[in-house]
């Protein structure tokens, strides 16, 4: 429990891109009047990265936390109440588990482990330690996603949901230096470090949100392609060709009977496409975002008779019917931005000794949808998500588990 100050003492581990977004989230909480935490330690295996991040913390918060080169050193030397973990996928379990074993509750970035077995290691370590593992899955927490979920799934504004299509085709040059020289892409484009391409990365948000809205996916059928093969000189693996998908075509069958198409390519020269449409018996809803974060930017409705309802009107209706106590629970201190809300949930879970909104077990179910896509491509056949979740099917993941000695 926190010291006499009553403020949760938080460490940030993995001081890269998303850790910066978390920092902005913590700052938003302070600005909204919630000051029940302090960022008191930073950990990154690269000295220049942790030093640069310490300077950012100093600029934003007015103090410079001590910095550590490993979680093992950090938990030995620092007095902490929780660790906010933002490392690459291959290092989720290796950074989360030592923190749990040191008695710290953890928030880890999605997808919470590089494979199903890595998730299981994390979940088992949390049980042994009696500490929670929250997952930094922000999309469903923001005002816009909560509004659209209410509109489609509770208010049923477009009737019974029949099917969806989520497609994005664009042309990214992974062979350019901007990708080859950036640490964040060196690990992201290599299967052993990332676990999968964008299906598993940004797609983790997609899987969590569609499951949150429409329930479990029963079966997926997917074909992957990798058209670009730059050599990536990652510090962890040395020179290797990109070996994750840059293109996929998939069909998702939900237990409810809903069916959806989720197809994407980053290697599509020529005309671009960005369409995220959900069809119901009485109309359609178009996601305003265009990325793999359903309704993070809101959505607009077209009814069967051609009339429309823009997002702004839907949000007004959502807020008007929200019970004040529920509004205070979902948007504490008036905060509506999703990353700030996940940071609040983490701190408040520590201080209130309650379970976080999204935990490792919940996101294991979502990531099983993503991993089933890879297993389906490898099998050349549809795959049941439950068989991936349970570990019965793991051919795609086996080399990753073997390389990192997971399980
Ligand atoms: N929620 C979101 O919208 C979102 C967006 C981007 C990334 N992410 C997730 O955040 C995580 C990190 O992604 P990123 O884009 O910030 O990556 P990044 O490469 O920018 O940062 C990762 C940092 O972790 C450090 N690191 C690596 N191994 C470490 C270890 N063993 N101990 C301590 N530090 C270590 C690296 O040096 C680097 O500074 C991933 O899980 C990714 O999926 C989430």
PDB file of N, CA and C and ligand atoms in Angstrom, residues 12-22 43-50 68-72 85-92 94-95 108-113 136-139 182-188 194 200-202 204-205 236 291 293 296 339 342, ligand 1:
ATOM      1  N   UNK A  12       7.551   3.511 -14.544  1.00  0.00           N
ATOM      2  CA  UNK A  12       7.274   3.252 -15.966  1.00  0.00           C
ATOM      3  C   UNK A  12       8.435   2.442 -16.516  1.00  0.00           C
ATOM      4  N   UNK A  13       8.109   1.315 -17.113  1.00  0.00           N
ATOM      5  CA  UNK A  13       9.121   0.379 -17.632  1.00  0.00           C
ATOM      6  C   UNK A  13       8.982   0.300 -19.155  1.00  0.00           C
ATOM      7  N   UNK A  14      10.098   0.568 -19.869  1.00  0.00           N
ATOM      8  CA  UNK A  14      10.049   0.602 -21.334  1.00  0.00           C
ATOM      9  C   UNK A  14       9.670   2.006 -21.756  1.00  0.00           C
ATOM     10  N   UNK A  15      10.679   2.891 -21.847  1.00  0.00           N
ATOM     11  CA  UNK A  15      10.389   4.322 -22.008  1.00  0.00           C
ATOM     12  C   UNK A  15      10.423   4.729 -23.481  1.00  0.00           C
ATOM     13  N   UNK A  16       9.592   4.077 -24.280  1.00  0.00           N
ATOM     14  CA  UNK A  16       9.521   4.381 -25.713  1.00  0.00           C
ATOM     15  C   UNK A  16       8.264   5.162 -26.043  1.00  0.00           C
ATOM     16  N   UNK A  17       7.722   4.861 -27.247  1.00  0.00           N
ATOM     17  CA  UNK A  17       6.617   5.650 -27.785  1.00  0.00           C
ATOM     18  C   UNK A  17       5.368   5.662 -26.917  1.00  0.00           C
ATOM     19  N   UNK A  18       4.848   4.491 -26.565  1.00  0.00           N
ATOM     20  CA  UNK A  18       3.574   4.481 -25.842  1.00  0.00           C
ATOM     21  C   UNK A  18       3.742   4.958 -24.403  1.00  0.00           C
ATOM     22  N   UNK A  19       4.954   4.771 -23.850  1.00  0.00           N
ATOM     23  CA  UNK A  19       5.188   5.291 -22.498  1.00  0.00           C
ATOM     24  C   UNK A  19       4.994   6.807 -22.493  1.00  0.00           C
ATOM     25  N   UNK A  20       5.364   7.463 -23.599  1.00  0.00           N
ATOM     26  CA  UNK A  20       5.151   8.906 -23.716  1.00  0.00           C
ATOM     27  C   UNK A  20       3.663   9.230 -23.695  1.00  0.00           C
ATOM     28  N   UNK A  21       2.856   8.387 -24.354  1.00  0.00           N
ATOM     29  CA  UNK A  21       1.394   8.606 -24.342  1.00  0.00           C
ATOM     30  C   UNK A  21       0.841   8.393 -22.932  1.00  0.00           C
ATOM     31  N   UNK A  22       1.389   7.406 -22.208  1.00  0.00           N
ATOM     32  CA  UNK A  22       0.942   7.199 -20.816  1.00  0.00           C
ATOM     33  C   UNK A  22       1.266   8.433 -19.974  1.00  0.00           C
ATOM     34  N   UNK A  43      12.449   2.743 -16.057  1.00  0.00           N
ATOM     35  CA  UNK A  43      13.327   1.603 -16.395  1.00  0.00           C
ATOM     36  C   UNK A  43      13.332   1.399 -17.895  1.00  0.00           C
ATOM     37  N   UNK A  44      14.516   1.340 -18.470  1.00  0.00           N
ATOM     38  CA  UNK A  44      14.655   0.981 -19.887  1.00  0.00           C
ATOM     39  C   UNK A  44      16.029   0.361 -20.048  1.00  0.00           C
ATOM     40  N   UNK A  45      16.123  -0.632 -20.941  1.00  0.00           N
ATOM     41  CA  UNK A  45      17.424  -1.301 -21.062  1.00  0.00           C
ATOM     42  C   UNK A  45      18.435  -0.451 -21.824  1.00  0.00           C
ATOM     43  N   UNK A  46      17.969   0.627 -22.504  1.00  0.00           N
ATOM     44  CA  UNK A  46      18.900   1.518 -23.205  1.00  0.00           C
ATOM     45  C   UNK A  46      19.041   2.826 -22.432  1.00  0.00           C
ATOM     46  N   UNK A  47      20.295   3.141 -22.110  1.00  0.00           N
ATOM     47  CA  UNK A  47      20.585   4.310 -21.272  1.00  0.00           C
ATOM     48  C   UNK A  47      20.078   5.601 -21.904  1.00  0.00           C
ATOM     49  N   UNK A  48      20.304   5.763 -23.233  1.00  0.00           N
ATOM     50  CA  UNK A  48      19.902   7.026 -23.865  1.00  0.00           C
ATOM     51  C   UNK A  48      18.387   7.191 -23.835  1.00  0.00           C
ATOM     52  N   UNK A  49      17.646   6.111 -23.949  1.00  0.00           N
ATOM     53  CA  UNK A  49      16.179   6.200 -23.958  1.00  0.00           C
ATOM     54  C   UNK A  49      15.652   6.568 -22.579  1.00  0.00           C
ATOM     55  N   UNK A  50      16.195   5.940 -21.542  1.00  0.00           N
ATOM     56  CA  UNK A  50      15.662   6.266 -20.210  1.00  0.00           C
ATOM     57  C   UNK A  50      16.070   7.677 -19.790  1.00  0.00           C
ATOM     58  N   UNK A  68      16.602   3.067 -14.069  1.00  0.00           N
ATOM     59  CA  UNK A  68      17.182   1.736 -13.868  1.00  0.00           C
ATOM     60  C   UNK A  68      17.301   1.019 -15.220  1.00  0.00           C
ATOM     61  N   UNK A  69      18.304   0.115 -15.290  1.00  0.00           N
ATOM     62  CA  UNK A  69      18.569  -0.586 -16.546  1.00  0.00           C
ATOM     63  C   UNK A  69      17.800  -1.902 -16.662  1.00  0.00           C
ATOM     64  N   UNK A  70      17.242  -2.379 -15.551  1.00  0.00           N
ATOM     65  CA  UNK A  70      16.467  -3.630 -15.604  1.00  0.00           C
ATOM     66  C   UNK A  70      15.385  -3.583 -14.527  1.00  0.00           C
ATOM     67  N   UNK A  71      14.324  -4.358 -14.741  1.00  0.00           N
ATOM     68  CA  UNK A  71      13.266  -4.398 -13.712  1.00  0.00           C
ATOM     69  C   UNK A  71      13.806  -5.026 -12.432  1.00  0.00           C
ATOM     70  N   UNK A  72      14.728  -5.968 -12.579  1.00  0.00           N
ATOM     71  CA  UNK A  72      15.284  -6.619 -11.390  1.00  0.00           C
ATOM     72  C   UNK A  72      15.975  -5.580 -10.499  1.00  0.00           C
ATOM     73  N   UNK A  85       3.965  -1.055 -17.524  1.00  0.00           N
ATOM     74  CA  UNK A  85       4.956  -1.719 -18.376  1.00  0.00           C
ATOM     75  C   UNK A  85       4.650  -1.541 -19.860  1.00  0.00           C
ATOM     76  N   UNK A  86       5.616  -0.972 -20.576  1.00  0.00           N
ATOM     77  CA  UNK A  86       5.433  -0.571 -21.973  1.00  0.00           C
ATOM     78  C   UNK A  86       6.557  -1.138 -22.847  1.00  0.00           C
ATOM     79  N   UNK A  87       6.918  -2.382 -22.624  1.00  0.00           N
ATOM     80  CA  UNK A  87       8.020  -2.995 -23.374  1.00  0.00           C
ATOM     81  C   UNK A  87       7.485  -3.683 -24.640  1.00  0.00           C
ATOM     82  N   UNK A  88       8.368  -4.031 -25.582  1.00  0.00           N
ATOM     83  CA  UNK A  88       7.938  -4.805 -26.755  1.00  0.00           C
ATOM     84  C   UNK A  88       7.354  -6.154 -26.336  1.00  0.00           C
ATOM     85  N   UNK A  89       6.557  -6.743 -27.239  1.00  0.00           N
ATOM     86  CA  UNK A  89       5.768  -7.932 -26.901  1.00  0.00           C
ATOM     87  C   UNK A  89       6.620  -9.087 -26.350  1.00  0.00           C
ATOM     88  N   UNK A  90       7.817  -9.308 -26.941  1.00  0.00           N
ATOM     89  CA  UNK A  90       8.643 -10.443 -26.501  1.00  0.00           C
ATOM     90  C   UNK A  90       9.106 -10.276 -25.064  1.00  0.00           C
ATOM     91  N   UNK A  91       9.071  -9.021 -24.565  1.00  0.00           N
ATOM     92  CA  UNK A  91       9.585  -8.763 -23.214  1.00  0.00           C
ATOM     93  C   UNK A  91       8.484  -8.407 -22.219  1.00  0.00           C
ATOM     94  N   UNK A  92       7.226  -8.656 -22.594  1.00  0.00           N
ATOM     95  CA  UNK A  92       6.147  -8.440 -21.612  1.00  0.00           C
ATOM     96  C   UNK A  92       6.324  -9.372 -20.415  1.00  0.00           C
ATOM     97  N   UNK A  94       8.841 -11.132 -19.427  1.00  0.00           N
ATOM     98  CA  UNK A  94      10.115 -11.043 -18.681  1.00  0.00           C
ATOM     99  C   UNK A  94      10.205  -9.773 -17.829  1.00  0.00           C
ATOM    100  N   UNK A  95       9.396  -8.762 -18.152  1.00  0.00           N
ATOM    101  CA  UNK A  95       9.393  -7.553 -17.313  1.00  0.00           C
ATOM    102  C   UNK A  95       8.229  -7.554 -16.323  1.00  0.00           C
ATOM    103  N   UNK A 108       0.189  -3.658 -17.957  1.00  0.00           N
ATOM    104  CA  UNK A 108       1.069  -3.951 -19.085  1.00  0.00           C
ATOM    105  C   UNK A 108       0.336  -3.587 -20.368  1.00  0.00           C
ATOM    106  N   UNK A 109       1.110  -3.138 -21.345  1.00  0.00           N
ATOM    107  CA  UNK A 109       0.517  -2.815 -22.637  1.00  0.00           C
ATOM    108  C   UNK A 109      -0.055  -4.067 -23.313  1.00  0.00           C
ATOM    109  N   UNK A 110      -1.014  -3.847 -24.205  1.00  0.00           N
ATOM    110  CA  UNK A 110      -1.507  -4.944 -25.007  1.00  0.00           C
ATOM    111  C   UNK A 110      -0.378  -5.451 -25.889  1.00  0.00           C
ATOM    112  N   UNK A 111      -0.342  -6.703 -26.320  1.00  0.00           N
ATOM    113  CA  UNK A 111      -1.366  -7.725 -26.148  1.00  0.00           C
ATOM    114  C   UNK A 111      -1.149  -8.599 -24.900  1.00  0.00           C
ATOM    115  N   UNK A 112      -0.399  -8.124 -23.910  1.00  0.00           N
ATOM    116  CA  UNK A 112      -0.142  -8.855 -22.657  1.00  0.00           C
ATOM    117  C   UNK A 112       0.445 -10.237 -22.934  1.00  0.00           C
ATOM    118  N   UNK A 113       1.654 -10.229 -23.461  1.00  0.00           N
ATOM    119  CA  UNK A 113       2.348 -11.503 -23.725  1.00  0.00           C
ATOM    120  C   UNK A 113       2.413 -11.777 -25.211  1.00  0.00           C
ATOM    121  N   UNK A 136      -3.272  -2.323 -20.557  1.00  0.00           N
ATOM    122  CA  UNK A 136      -3.438  -0.956 -21.071  1.00  0.00           C
ATOM    123  C   UNK A 136      -4.145  -1.003 -22.423  1.00  0.00           C
ATOM    124  N   UNK A 137      -5.363  -1.451 -22.385  1.00  0.00           N
ATOM    125  CA  UNK A 137      -6.222  -1.508 -23.577  1.00  0.00           C
ATOM    126  C   UNK A 137      -7.161  -0.325 -23.463  1.00  0.00           C
ATOM    127  N   UNK A 138      -6.838   0.754 -24.199  1.00  0.00           N
ATOM    128  CA  UNK A 138      -7.549   2.003 -23.932  1.00  0.00           C
ATOM    129  C   UNK A 138      -8.814   2.200 -24.733  1.00  0.00           C
ATOM    130  N   UNK A 139      -8.908   1.596 -25.935  1.00  0.00           N
ATOM    131  CA  UNK A 139      -9.894   2.068 -26.911  1.00  0.00           C
ATOM    132  C   UNK A 139     -11.316   2.072 -26.357  1.00  0.00           C
ATOM    133  N   UNK A 182      14.442   2.535 -37.125  1.00  0.00           N
ATOM    134  CA  UNK A 182      13.713   2.877 -35.889  1.00  0.00           C
ATOM    135  C   UNK A 182      13.544   1.629 -35.029  1.00  0.00           C
ATOM    136  N   UNK A 183      14.019   1.705 -33.780  1.00  0.00           N
ATOM    137  CA  UNK A 183      13.903   0.543 -32.881  1.00  0.00           C
ATOM    138  C   UNK A 183      12.467   0.022 -32.837  1.00  0.00           C
ATOM    139  N   UNK A 184      11.503   0.956 -32.756  1.00  0.00           N
ATOM    140  CA  UNK A 184      10.094   0.553 -32.611  1.00  0.00           C
ATOM    141  C   UNK A 184       9.607  -0.278 -33.801  1.00  0.00           C
ATOM    142  N   UNK A 185      10.240  -0.099 -34.986  1.00  0.00           N
ATOM    143  CA  UNK A 185       9.848  -0.918 -36.138  1.00  0.00           C
ATOM    144  C   UNK A 185      10.730  -2.144 -36.283  1.00  0.00           C
ATOM    145  N   UNK A 186      11.963  -2.057 -35.787  1.00  0.00           N
ATOM    146  CA  UNK A 186      12.843  -3.241 -35.881  1.00  0.00           C
ATOM    147  C   UNK A 186      12.215  -4.414 -35.144  1.00  0.00           C
ATOM    148  N   UNK A 187      11.647  -4.158 -33.957  1.00  0.00           N
ATOM    149  CA  UNK A 187      11.019  -5.295 -33.261  1.00  0.00           C
ATOM    150  C   UNK A 187       9.624  -5.592 -33.808  1.00  0.00           C
ATOM    151  N   UNK A 188       8.934  -4.554 -34.295  1.00  0.00           N
ATOM    152  CA  UNK A 188       7.548  -4.739 -34.753  1.00  0.00           C
ATOM    153  C   UNK A 188       7.425  -5.570 -36.021  1.00  0.00           C
ATOM    154  N   UNK A 194       7.769  -9.601 -32.018  1.00  0.00           N
ATOM    155  CA  UNK A 194       6.442  -8.975 -31.953  1.00  0.00           C
ATOM    156  C   UNK A 194       5.314  -9.994 -31.832  1.00  0.00           C
ATOM    157  N   UNK A 200      -1.818  -8.384 -34.762  1.00  0.00           N
ATOM    158  CA  UNK A 200      -1.556  -8.644 -33.344  1.00  0.00           C
ATOM    159  C   UNK A 200      -1.246  -7.361 -32.589  1.00  0.00           C
ATOM    160  N   UNK A 201      -0.893  -6.320 -33.327  1.00  0.00           N
ATOM    161  CA  UNK A 201      -0.443  -5.058 -32.708  1.00  0.00           C
ATOM    162  C   UNK A 201      -1.649  -4.132 -32.575  1.00  0.00           C
ATOM    163  N   UNK A 202      -1.897  -3.286 -33.578  1.00  0.00           N
ATOM    164  CA  UNK A 202      -3.114  -2.454 -33.532  1.00  0.00           C
ATOM    165  C   UNK A 202      -4.357  -3.342 -33.519  1.00  0.00           C
ATOM    166  N   UNK A 204      -4.943  -5.842 -31.835  1.00  0.00           N
ATOM    167  CA  UNK A 204      -5.344  -6.223 -30.471  1.00  0.00           C
ATOM    168  C   UNK A 204      -6.484  -5.324 -29.993  1.00  0.00           C
ATOM    169  N   UNK A 205      -6.436  -4.038 -30.380  1.00  0.00           N
ATOM    170  CA  UNK A 205      -7.517  -3.110 -30.007  1.00  0.00           C
ATOM    171  C   UNK A 205      -8.807  -3.494 -30.733  1.00  0.00           C
ATOM    172  N   UNK A 236      18.290  -6.934 -30.658  1.00  0.00           N
ATOM    173  CA  UNK A 236      18.110  -8.229 -29.981  1.00  0.00           C
ATOM    174  C   UNK A 236      18.424  -9.423 -30.878  1.00  0.00           C
ATOM    175  N   UNK A 291      -8.662   3.567 -38.684  1.00  0.00           N
ATOM    176  CA  UNK A 291      -7.574   2.704 -38.228  1.00  0.00           C
ATOM    177  C   UNK A 291      -8.191   1.482 -37.555  1.00  0.00           C
ATOM    178  N   UNK A 293      -8.912   0.881 -34.480  1.00  0.00           N
ATOM    179  CA  UNK A 293      -9.404   1.204 -33.138  1.00  0.00           C
ATOM    180  C   UNK A 293     -10.888   1.516 -33.246  1.00  0.00           C
ATOM    181  N   UNK A 296     -12.986   4.737 -31.824  1.00  0.00           N
ATOM    182  CA  UNK A 296     -12.185   5.616 -30.960  1.00  0.00           C
ATOM    183  C   UNK A 296     -12.433   7.084 -31.319  1.00  0.00           C
ATOM    184  N   UNK A 339      -6.590   7.065 -22.881  1.00  0.00           N
ATOM    185  CA  UNK A 339      -5.326   6.690 -22.223  1.00  0.00           C
ATOM    186  C   UNK A 339      -5.294   7.240 -20.794  1.00  0.00           C
ATOM    187  N   UNK A 342      -7.274   4.909 -18.665  1.00  0.00           N
ATOM    188  CA  UNK A 342      -6.629   3.640 -18.294  1.00  0.00           C
ATOM    189  C   UNK A 342      -5.598   3.878 -17.183  1.00  0.00           C
TER     190      UNK A 342
HETATM  191  N1  LIG B   1      -2.197   1.242 -26.659  1.00  0.00           N
HETATM  192  C1  LIG B   1      -1.739   1.703 -27.820  1.00  0.00           C
HETATM  193  O1  LIG B   1      -2.424   2.403 -28.547  1.00  0.00           O
HETATM  194  C2  LIG B   1      -0.331   1.351 -28.193  1.00  0.00           C
HETATM  195  C3  LIG B   1       0.343   2.096 -29.171  1.00  0.00           C
HETATM  196  C4  LIG B   1       1.683   1.774 -29.425  1.00  0.00           C
HETATM  197  C5  LIG B   1       2.292   0.720 -28.762  1.00  0.00           C
HETATM  198  N2  LIG B   1       1.572  -0.003 -27.840  1.00  0.00           N
HETATM  199  C6  LIG B   1       2.187  -1.142 -27.136  1.00  0.00           C
HETATM  200  O2  LIG B   1       3.168  -0.624 -26.247  1.00  0.00           O
HETATM  201  C7  LIG B   1       4.267  -1.546 -26.149  1.00  0.00           C
HETATM  202  C8  LIG B   1       5.553  -0.821 -26.554  1.00  0.00           C
HETATM  203  O3  LIG B   1       5.401  -0.268 -27.826  1.00  0.00           O
HETATM  204  P1  LIG B   1       6.163   1.100 -28.236  1.00  0.00           P
HETATM  205  O4  LIG B   1       5.580   1.517 -29.530  1.00  0.00           O
HETATM  206  O5  LIG B   1       6.164   2.052 -27.118  1.00  0.00           O
HETATM  207  O6  LIG B   1       7.620   0.519 -28.462  1.00  0.00           O
HETATM  208  P2  LIG B   1       9.019   1.302 -28.416  1.00  0.00           P
HETATM  209  O7  LIG B   1       9.979   0.496 -29.159  1.00  0.00           O
HETATM  210  O8  LIG B   1       8.795   2.730 -28.808  1.00  0.00           O
HETATM  211  O9  LIG B   1       9.369   1.312 -26.853  1.00  0.00           O
HETATM  212  C9  LIG B   1       9.677   0.131 -26.149  1.00  0.00           C
HETATM  213  C10 LIG B   1      10.728   0.478 -25.108  1.00  0.00           C
HETATM  214  O10 LIG B   1      10.969  -0.680 -24.298  1.00  0.00           O
HETATM  215  C11 LIG B   1      12.372  -0.729 -24.034  1.00  0.00           C
HETATM  216  N3  LIG B   1      12.729  -2.096 -23.671  1.00  0.00           N
HETATM  217  C12 LIG B   1      12.891  -3.179 -24.467  1.00  0.00           C
HETATM  218  N4  LIG B   1      13.177  -4.270 -23.740  1.00  0.00           N
HETATM  219  C13 LIG B   1      13.204  -3.865 -22.445  1.00  0.00           C
HETATM  220  C14 LIG B   1      13.452  -4.538 -21.220  1.00  0.00           C
HETATM  221  N5  LIG B   1      13.708  -5.855 -21.204  1.00  0.00           N
HETATM  222  N6  LIG B   1      13.404  -3.821 -20.088  1.00  0.00           N
HETATM  223  C15 LIG B   1      13.160  -2.481 -20.106  1.00  0.00           C
HETATM  224  N7  LIG B   1      12.913  -1.805 -21.248  1.00  0.00           N
HETATM  225  C16 LIG B   1      12.934  -2.479 -22.397  1.00  0.00           C
HETATM  226  C17 LIG B   1      13.015  -0.251 -25.316  1.00  0.00           C
HETATM  227  O11 LIG B   1      14.324   0.179 -25.131  1.00  0.00           O
HETATM  228  C18 LIG B   1      12.077   0.886 -25.718  1.00  0.00           C
HETATM  229  O12 LIG B   1      12.492   2.128 -25.178  1.00  0.00           O
HETATM  230  C19 LIG B   1       3.876  -2.724 -27.032  1.00  0.00           C
HETATM  231  O13 LIG B   1       3.224  -3.684 -26.254  1.00  0.00           O
HETATM  232  C20 LIG B   1       2.899  -2.121 -28.035  1.00  0.00           C
HETATM  233  O14 LIG B   1       1.981  -3.043 -28.589  1.00  0.00           O
HETATM  234  C21 LIG B   1       0.294   0.322 -27.544  1.00  0.00           C
END
